Tab-separated table of C-alpha atoms and ligand atoms in Angstrom:
chain	number	residue	atom	x	y	z
A	172	UNK	CA	-3.141	-5.178	-28.848
A	173	UNK	CA	-5.477	-8.096	-28.320
A	174	UNK	CA	-4.813	-11.310	-26.424
A	175	UNK	CA	-4.065	-11.435	-22.722
A	176	UNK	CA	-0.472	-12.576	-22.414
A	177	UNK	CA	-0.106	-12.413	-18.628
A	178	UNK	CA	-2.700	-12.707	-15.912
A	179	UNK	CA	-1.634	-12.273	-12.300
A	180	UNK	CA	-4.257	-13.526	-9.855
A	181	UNK	CA	-4.087	-12.810	-6.123
A	182	UNK	CA	-0.293	-13.028	-6.159
A	183	UNK	CA	1.325	-12.847	-2.724
A	184	UNK	CA	4.880	-12.837	-1.493
A	185	UNK	CA	5.409	-12.917	2.272
A	186	UNK	CA	8.815	-12.921	3.930
A	187	UNK	CA	9.059	-14.568	7.360
A	188	UNK	CA	10.213	-12.507	10.356
A	189	UNK	CA	12.220	-14.637	12.774
A	190	UNK	CA	12.776	-13.878	16.416
A	191	UNK	CA	13.870	-15.333	19.739
A	192	UNK	CA	16.715	-17.716	20.494
A	193	UNK	CA	15.322	-20.452	18.264
A	194	UNK	CA	14.762	-18.030	15.368
A	195	UNK	CA	11.110	-19.076	15.163
A	196	UNK	CA	8.810	-17.389	12.654
A	197	UNK	CA	7.061	-14.642	14.638
A	198	UNK	CA	5.354	-12.843	11.769
A	199	UNK	CA	5.462	-12.013	8.081
A	200	UNK	CA	6.291	-9.037	5.928
A	201	UNK	CA	3.540	-8.979	3.331
A	202	UNK	CA	5.614	-7.454	0.537
A	203	UNK	CA	3.014	-8.404	-2.099
A	204	UNK	CA	-0.498	-9.123	-0.892
A	205	UNK	CA	-3.115	-10.583	-3.246
A	206	UNK	CA	-2.171	-8.491	-6.273
A	207	UNK	CA	-4.177	-9.049	-9.469
A	208	UNK	CA	-3.869	-7.544	-12.937
A	209	UNK	CA	-3.571	-8.661	-16.552
A	210	UNK	CA	-1.609	-7.485	-19.580
A	211	UNK	CA	-2.405	-7.763	-23.264
A	212	UNK	CA	0.089	-8.678	-25.943
A	213	UNK	CA	2.070	-5.609	-27.058
A	214	UNK	CA	0.912	-3.539	-24.093
A	215	UNK	CA	3.047	-1.593	-21.616
A	216	UNK	CA	1.763	-1.822	-18.067
A	217	UNK	CA	3.296	0.763	-15.728
A	218	UNK	CA	3.598	-0.335	-12.095
A	219	UNK	CA	4.082	2.599	-9.762
A	220	UNK	CA	4.432	3.307	-6.057
A	221	UNK	CA	6.807	4.667	-3.435
A	222	UNK	CA	9.879	2.733	-2.434
A	223	UNK	CA	8.883	-0.330	-0.366
A	224	UNK	CA	5.387	-0.653	-1.884
A	225	UNK	CA	6.168	-4.095	-3.331
A	226	UNK	CA	6.373	-3.232	-7.039
A	227	UNK	CA	9.867	-4.708	-7.577
A	228	UNK	CA	8.989	-7.765	-5.483
A	229	UNK	CA	5.900	-8.221	-7.675
A	230	UNK	CA	8.121	-8.192	-10.795
A	231	UNK	CA	10.608	-10.639	-9.335
A	232	UNK	CA	7.845	-12.953	-8.057
A	233	UNK	CA	6.177	-13.051	-11.487
A	234	UNK	CA	9.509	-14.239	-12.942
A	235	UNK	CA	10.006	-16.663	-10.030
A	236	UNK	CA	13.276	-14.982	-9.081
A	237	UNK	CA	11.390	-15.048	-5.768
A	238	UNK	CA	9.034	-17.935	-5.036
A	239	UNK	CA	5.412	-16.814	-4.632
A	240	UNK	CA	3.654	-17.442	-1.317
A	241	UNK	CA	0.307	-17.761	-3.067
A	242	UNK	CA	-1.701	-16.913	-6.150
A	243	UNK	CA	-1.375	-17.615	-9.849
A	244	UNK	CA	0.771	-16.230	-12.660
A	245	UNK	CA	-0.845	-17.259	-15.926
A	246	UNK	CA	1.532	-16.734	-18.821
A	247	UNK	CA	-0.187	-17.518	-22.110
A	248	UNK	CA	-2.818	-19.364	-20.052
A	249	UNK	CA	-0.358	-21.587	-18.140
A	250	UNK	CA	0.228	-21.118	-14.393
A	251	UNK	CA	3.996	-20.658	-14.195
A	252	UNK	CA	3.838	-20.250	-10.397
A	253	UNK	CA	3.299	-24.042	-10.286
A	254	UNK	CA	6.025	-25.095	-12.729
A	255	UNK	CA	9.049	-27.144	-11.653
A	256	UNK	CA	12.381	-25.298	-11.731
A	257	UNK	CA	13.305	-27.206	-14.881
A	258	UNK	CA	10.098	-26.344	-16.718
A	259	UNK	CA	10.438	-22.752	-15.520
A	260	UNK	CA	13.923	-22.511	-17.040
A	261	UNK	CA	12.419	-23.077	-20.488
A	262	UNK	CA	9.656	-20.525	-19.941
A	263	UNK	CA	12.179	-17.977	-18.697
A	264	UNK	CA	13.392	-17.519	-22.274
A	265	UNK	CA	10.086	-15.765	-22.913
A	266	UNK	CA	10.190	-13.658	-19.741
A	267	UNK	CA	13.172	-11.435	-19.129
A	268	UNK	CA	14.104	-8.653	-16.757
A	269	UNK	CA	15.953	-5.358	-17.133
A	270	UNK	CA	17.353	-4.134	-13.826
A	271	UNK	CA	17.538	-0.672	-12.314
A	272	UNK	CA	21.252	-0.358	-11.799
A	273	UNK	CA	23.075	-1.691	-14.839
A	274	UNK	CA	26.416	-1.284	-13.076
A	275	UNK	CA	25.394	-3.561	-10.212
A	276	UNK	CA	23.602	-6.081	-12.434
A	277	UNK	CA	26.440	-6.570	-14.950
A	278	UNK	CA	29.373	-8.771	-13.981
A	279	UNK	CA	32.356	-6.370	-14.058
A	280	UNK	CA	34.784	-9.139	-15.067
A	281	UNK	CA	32.915	-9.916	-18.308
A	282	UNK	CA	33.144	-7.959	-21.543
A	283	UNK	CA	30.046	-6.491	-23.218
A	284	UNK	CA	30.207	-9.293	-25.794
A	285	UNK	CA	30.364	-12.008	-23.117
A	286	UNK	CA	27.537	-10.405	-21.135
A	287	UNK	CA	25.190	-10.303	-24.124
A	288	UNK	CA	26.213	-13.799	-25.202
A	289	UNK	CA	25.744	-15.330	-21.740
A	290	UNK	CA	21.943	-15.920	-21.899
A	291	UNK	CA	22.325	-17.623	-25.306
A	292	UNK	CA	25.129	-19.824	-23.962
A	293	UNK	CA	23.229	-20.718	-20.769
A	294	UNK	CA	20.225	-21.815	-22.856
A	295	UNK	CA	22.513	-23.782	-25.229
A	296	UNK	CA	21.478	-21.795	-28.301
A	297	UNK	CA	23.486	-21.618	-31.553
A	298	UNK	CA	27.138	-22.400	-32.229
A	299	UNK	CA	29.854	-20.165	-30.805
A	300	UNK	CA	30.325	-18.386	-34.147
A	301	UNK	CA	26.569	-17.871	-34.540
A	302	UNK	CA	26.341	-16.502	-31.014
A	303	UNK	CA	29.112	-13.998	-31.729
A	304	UNK	CA	27.194	-12.861	-34.807
A	305	UNK	CA	23.962	-12.537	-32.780
A	306	UNK	CA	25.815	-10.466	-30.179
A	307	UNK	CA	27.033	-8.036	-32.858
A	308	UNK	CA	23.503	-7.785	-34.264
A	309	UNK	CA	22.051	-7.211	-30.814
A	310	UNK	CA	24.599	-4.523	-29.953
A	311	UNK	CA	23.689	-2.635	-33.076
A	312	UNK	CA	19.964	-3.109	-32.420
A	313	UNK	CA	20.302	-1.357	-29.044
A	314	UNK	CA	22.483	1.419	-30.483
A	315	UNK	CA	25.921	0.229	-29.327
A	316	UNK	CA	28.922	0.092	-31.636
A	317	UNK	CA	29.874	-3.576	-32.023
A	318	UNK	CA	33.515	-2.449	-32.050
A	319	UNK	CA	33.065	-2.141	-28.244
A	320	UNK	CA	32.500	-5.889	-27.906
A	321	UNK	CA	35.662	-6.384	-25.852
A	322	UNK	CA	35.081	-3.498	-23.461
A	323	UNK	CA	34.181	-4.000	-19.806
A	324	UNK	CA	31.125	-2.430	-18.092
A	325	UNK	CA	33.200	0.288	-16.360
A	326	UNK	CA	34.343	1.535	-19.782
A	327	UNK	CA	30.762	2.453	-20.743
A	328	UNK	CA	28.540	5.337	-19.620
A	329	UNK	CA	25.420	4.665	-17.489
A	330	UNK	CA	23.156	4.860	-20.550
A	331	UNK	CA	25.385	2.509	-22.553
A	332	UNK	CA	25.445	0.033	-19.670
A	333	UNK	CA	21.650	0.038	-19.617
A	334	UNK	CA	21.734	-0.655	-23.372
A	335	UNK	CA	23.895	-3.719	-22.588
A	336	UNK	CA	21.313	-4.761	-19.963
A	337	UNK	CA	18.543	-4.411	-22.541
A	338	UNK	CA	20.554	-6.332	-25.162
A	339	UNK	CA	21.059	-9.165	-22.650
A	340	UNK	CA	17.323	-9.319	-21.945
A	341	UNK	CA	16.500	-9.123	-25.641
A	342	UNK	CA	19.025	-11.696	-26.859
A	343	UNK	CA	16.650	-14.596	-26.123
A	344	UNK	CA	13.854	-12.847	-28.047
A	345	UNK	CA	11.470	-12.823	-25.062
A	346	UNK	CA	7.766	-12.075	-25.289
A	347	UNK	CA	7.553	-10.127	-22.043
A	348	UNK	CA	10.147	-7.892	-20.385
A	349	UNK	CA	9.859	-6.666	-16.820
A	350	UNK	CA	11.856	-3.457	-16.593
A	351	UNK	CA	12.520	-2.582	-12.953
A	352	UNK	CA	13.182	1.172	-12.729
A	353	UNK	CA	15.321	0.948	-15.885
A	354	UNK	CA	15.971	4.692	-16.114
A	355	UNK	CA	15.930	5.920	-12.523
A	356	UNK	CA	19.717	5.564	-12.082
A	357	UNK	CA	20.332	7.602	-15.262
A	358	UNK	CA	20.658	11.342	-15.965
A	359	UNK	CA	17.410	12.943	-17.120
A	360	UNK	CA	18.920	13.634	-20.570
A	361	UNK	CA	19.721	9.934	-21.016
A	362	UNK	CA	16.389	8.699	-19.611
A	363	UNK	CA	14.407	9.734	-22.690
A	364	UNK	CA	16.930	8.041	-25.014
A	365	UNK	CA	16.459	4.741	-23.174
A	366	UNK	CA	12.663	5.158	-23.104
A	367	UNK	CA	12.642	5.846	-26.852
A	368	UNK	CA	14.855	2.805	-27.439
A	369	UNK	CA	12.489	0.623	-25.425
A	370	UNK	CA	9.525	1.884	-27.457
A	371	UNK	CA	11.328	1.227	-30.753
A	372	UNK	CA	12.253	-2.296	-29.627
A	373	UNK	CA	8.677	-2.922	-28.543
A	374	UNK	CA	7.464	-2.112	-32.019
A	375	UNK	CA	10.244	-4.031	-33.753
A	376	UNK	CA	9.928	-7.211	-31.686
A	377	UNK	CA	6.256	-7.064	-30.612
A	378	UNK	CA	7.274	-6.945	-26.954
A	379	UNK	CA	5.015	-6.656	-23.940
A	380	UNK	CA	6.394	-4.649	-21.004
A	381	UNK	CA	5.832	-4.306	-17.309
A	382	UNK	CA	7.530	-1.022	-16.546
A	383	UNK	CA	8.217	-0.439	-12.843
A	384	UNK	CA	8.860	3.097	-11.578
A	385	UNK	CA	8.571	5.042	-8.349
A	386	UNK	CA	6.847	8.059	-9.835
A	387	UNK	CA	4.091	8.643	-12.319
A	388	UNK	CA	6.039	11.064	-14.526
A	389	UNK	CA	8.408	8.343	-15.814
A	390	UNK	CA	5.681	5.903	-16.854
A	391	UNK	CA	3.398	8.570	-18.333
A	392	UNK	CA	4.986	8.522	-21.754
A	393	UNK	CA	5.560	4.814	-22.176
A	394	UNK	CA	2.546	3.115	-20.505
A	395	UNK	CA	-0.787	2.093	-21.986
A	396	UNK	CA	-2.244	1.287	-18.561
A	397	UNK	CA	-0.940	1.990	-15.095
A	398	UNK	CA	-1.280	0.131	-11.781
A	399	UNK	CA	-0.598	1.974	-8.522
A	400	UNK	CA	0.617	-0.039	-5.530
A	401	UNK	CA	0.643	0.890	-1.871
A	402	UNK	CA	2.046	-1.294	0.887
A	403	UNK	CA	1.924	-4.514	-1.110
A	404	UNK	CA	-1.573	-3.988	-2.537
A	405	UNK	CA	-2.856	-2.710	-5.861
A	406	UNK	CA	-4.923	0.384	-5.091
A	407	UNK	CA	-5.787	1.627	-8.578
A	408	UNK	CA	-5.538	0.351	-12.172
A	409	UNK	CA	-6.627	2.336	-15.212
A	410	UNK	CA	-5.729	3.171	-18.811
A	411	UNK	CA	-3.128	5.947	-18.879
A	412	UNK	CA	-5.428	8.774	-20.004
A	413	UNK	CA	-8.083	7.829	-17.475
A	414	UNK	CA	-5.614	7.578	-14.581
A	415	UNK	CA	-3.821	10.847	-15.326
A	416	UNK	CA	-7.040	12.676	-16.182
A	417	UNK	CA	-9.370	11.276	-13.518
A	418	UNK	CA	-7.392	9.674	-10.675
A	419	UNK	CA	-9.785	8.070	-8.200
A	420	UNK	CA	-7.608	6.961	-5.281
A	421	UNK	CA	-6.360	9.676	-2.893
A	422	UNK	CA	-2.875	8.112	-3.038
A	423	UNK	CA	-2.801	8.344	-6.854
A	424	UNK	CA	-4.001	11.972	-6.584
A	425	UNK	CA	-1.085	12.723	-4.251
A	426	UNK	CA	1.467	11.012	-6.525
A	427	UNK	CA	0.041	12.816	-9.522
A	428	UNK	CA	0.162	16.208	-7.814
A	429	UNK	CA	3.966	15.842	-7.765
A	430	UNK	CA	4.185	15.308	-11.552
A	431	UNK	CA	5.342	18.494	-13.300
A	432	UNK	CA	2.820	19.850	-15.853
A	433	UNK	CA	4.153	21.366	-19.076
A	434	UNK	CA	1.625	24.229	-19.080
A	435	UNK	CA	2.217	26.516	-16.029
A	436	UNK	CA	-1.368	27.868	-16.328
A	437	UNK	CA	-2.666	24.381	-15.477
A	438	UNK	CA	-0.704	24.147	-12.250
A	439	UNK	CA	-1.859	21.382	-9.895
A	440	UNK	CA	-2.021	21.886	-6.183
A	441	UNK	CA	0.676	19.730	-4.592
A	442	UNK	CA	-0.703	17.215	-2.069
A	443	UNK	CA	1.999	16.516	0.476
A	444	UNK	CA	1.400	13.250	2.285
A	445	UNK	CA	2.217	13.264	5.963
A	446	UNK	CA	4.367	10.517	7.455
A	447	UNK	CA	6.236	7.672	5.809
A	448	UNK	CA	4.969	4.435	4.292
A	449	UNK	CA	4.158	2.196	7.303
A	450	UNK	CA	6.074	-1.052	7.733
A	451	UNK	CA	4.612	-3.938	5.697
A	452	UNK	CA	5.465	-6.105	8.741
A	453	UNK	CA	2.810	-4.255	10.685
A	454	UNK	CA	0.383	-2.616	8.249
A	455	UNK	CA	-2.394	-0.397	9.618
A	456	UNK	CA	-5.828	-2.028	10.021
A	457	UNK	CA	-8.541	-1.278	7.468
A	458	UNK	CA	-7.259	0.707	4.505
A	459	UNK	CA	-3.460	0.658	4.853
A	460	UNK	CA	-3.358	4.214	3.506
A	461	UNK	CA	-5.675	5.667	6.182
A	462	UNK	CA	-2.987	7.178	8.503
A	463	UNK	CA	-1.794	9.343	5.579
A	464	UNK	CA	-5.058	9.833	3.699
A	465	UNK	CA	-6.518	13.354	3.730
A	466	UNK	CA	-9.980	11.880	3.005
A	467	UNK	CA	-10.023	9.063	5.595
A	468	UNK	CA	-13.225	8.473	7.571
A	469	UNK	CA	-14.341	5.931	10.181
A	470	UNK	CA	-14.918	2.984	7.895
A	471	UNK	CA	-11.369	3.334	6.490
A	472	UNK	CA	-9.873	2.476	9.895
A	473	UNK	CA	-11.850	-0.751	10.184
A	474	UNK	CA	-12.452	-2.298	6.784
A	475	UNK	CA	-9.976	-3.016	4.030
A	476	UNK	CA	-11.284	-1.842	0.640
A	477	UNK	CA	-11.207	-4.293	-2.288
A	478	UNK	CA	-10.617	-3.285	-5.918
A	479	UNK	CA	-13.928	-2.365	-7.545
A	480	UNK	CA	-14.686	-1.587	-11.183
A	481	UNK	CA	-15.547	2.046	-11.891
A	482	UNK	CA	-16.031	1.468	-15.650
A	483	UNK	CA	-13.722	2.162	-18.632
A	484	UNK	CA	-11.218	-0.456	-17.357
A	485	UNK	CA	-10.752	1.682	-14.245
A	486	UNK	CA	-10.436	-0.126	-10.879
A	487	UNK	CA	-9.934	1.382	-7.432
A	488	UNK	CA	-9.664	0.119	-3.842
A	489	UNK	CA	-11.181	2.923	-1.779
A	490	UNK	CA	-14.318	3.299	0.380
A	491	UNK	CA	-15.143	6.616	-1.315
A	492	UNK	CA	-16.510	4.525	-4.193
A	493	UNK	CA	-19.028	1.726	-4.458
A	494	UNK	CA	-22.120	1.402	-2.266
B	606	SF4	FE1	-8.517	7.186	2.011
B	606	SF4	FE2	-10.442	5.715	3.081
B	606	SF4	FE3	-10.062	5.642	0.469
B	606	SF4	FE4	-8.309	4.532	2.129
B	606	SF4	S1	-10.423	3.890	1.816
B	606	SF4	S2	-7.857	5.801	0.381
B	606	SF4	S3	-8.351	5.922	3.825
B	606	SF4	S4	-10.720	7.410	1.685
């Protein structure tokens, strides 16, 4: 692990809210609000938060599947948020995505072979015969029998479908893969197989991952560093050991208290957060977490905390720290 491969700087994605007869813009949903983090080559960065916190939108905005409202996405030093669609198409070979629900993301009318071949065909790579050979290779790399080339998605199990999704992403030999909840639609017994596969592929192909999940237990095994998001903002970033051992943000503490611990003698007290995540269309003033935070005090209701460095690559956005 050495060079920074991706640097996200103050990335924002706002969706307009329209109202009235003329459907004028009356406000914005700040799905991603000034998010910053960086990832080194070969690293796995876990991105965690409850549903609606903006983690998936962050992933899609980095890949320009959604156009950013503001900020920079520096991939190998080049701001891809500013690239034309044509230039972005070329870069997209290096940046691929694995989706949460392989059944919904795979075209049901295409065979496994056609699905894995499609990215190669779209990018005009290789001859037809070469592509077929690559597809066979790729199927075997992800642990699928190439004899199933002609089968359709519905003929595979959930885990096998996710292997097809991974083979599709991998076929272009990308440098960075954004995996958006890649195991949350799968049975627990299958989840670890897919996680192990992703780790093996990372080693084999020198991949860098952004691994998006809604709870900290899934990313614990696979991540090197973890970023925690709440209501469109990054609230804590730290190396895995540091975050799991010494969480600083009250929201991270609450998420972590729900993670099962293998040793029953080291039982954690469960912190149950009251209320739901507020609407990003109308976030609370000050620290957006304050209506649910058990440690909130006056300043939290007025002033929004910025990420500050606590040392050891540990950053937190909370008024309990700093001055
Ligand atoms: Fe809680 Fe205040 Fe910290 Fe926000 S800034 S997490 S409300 S203590």
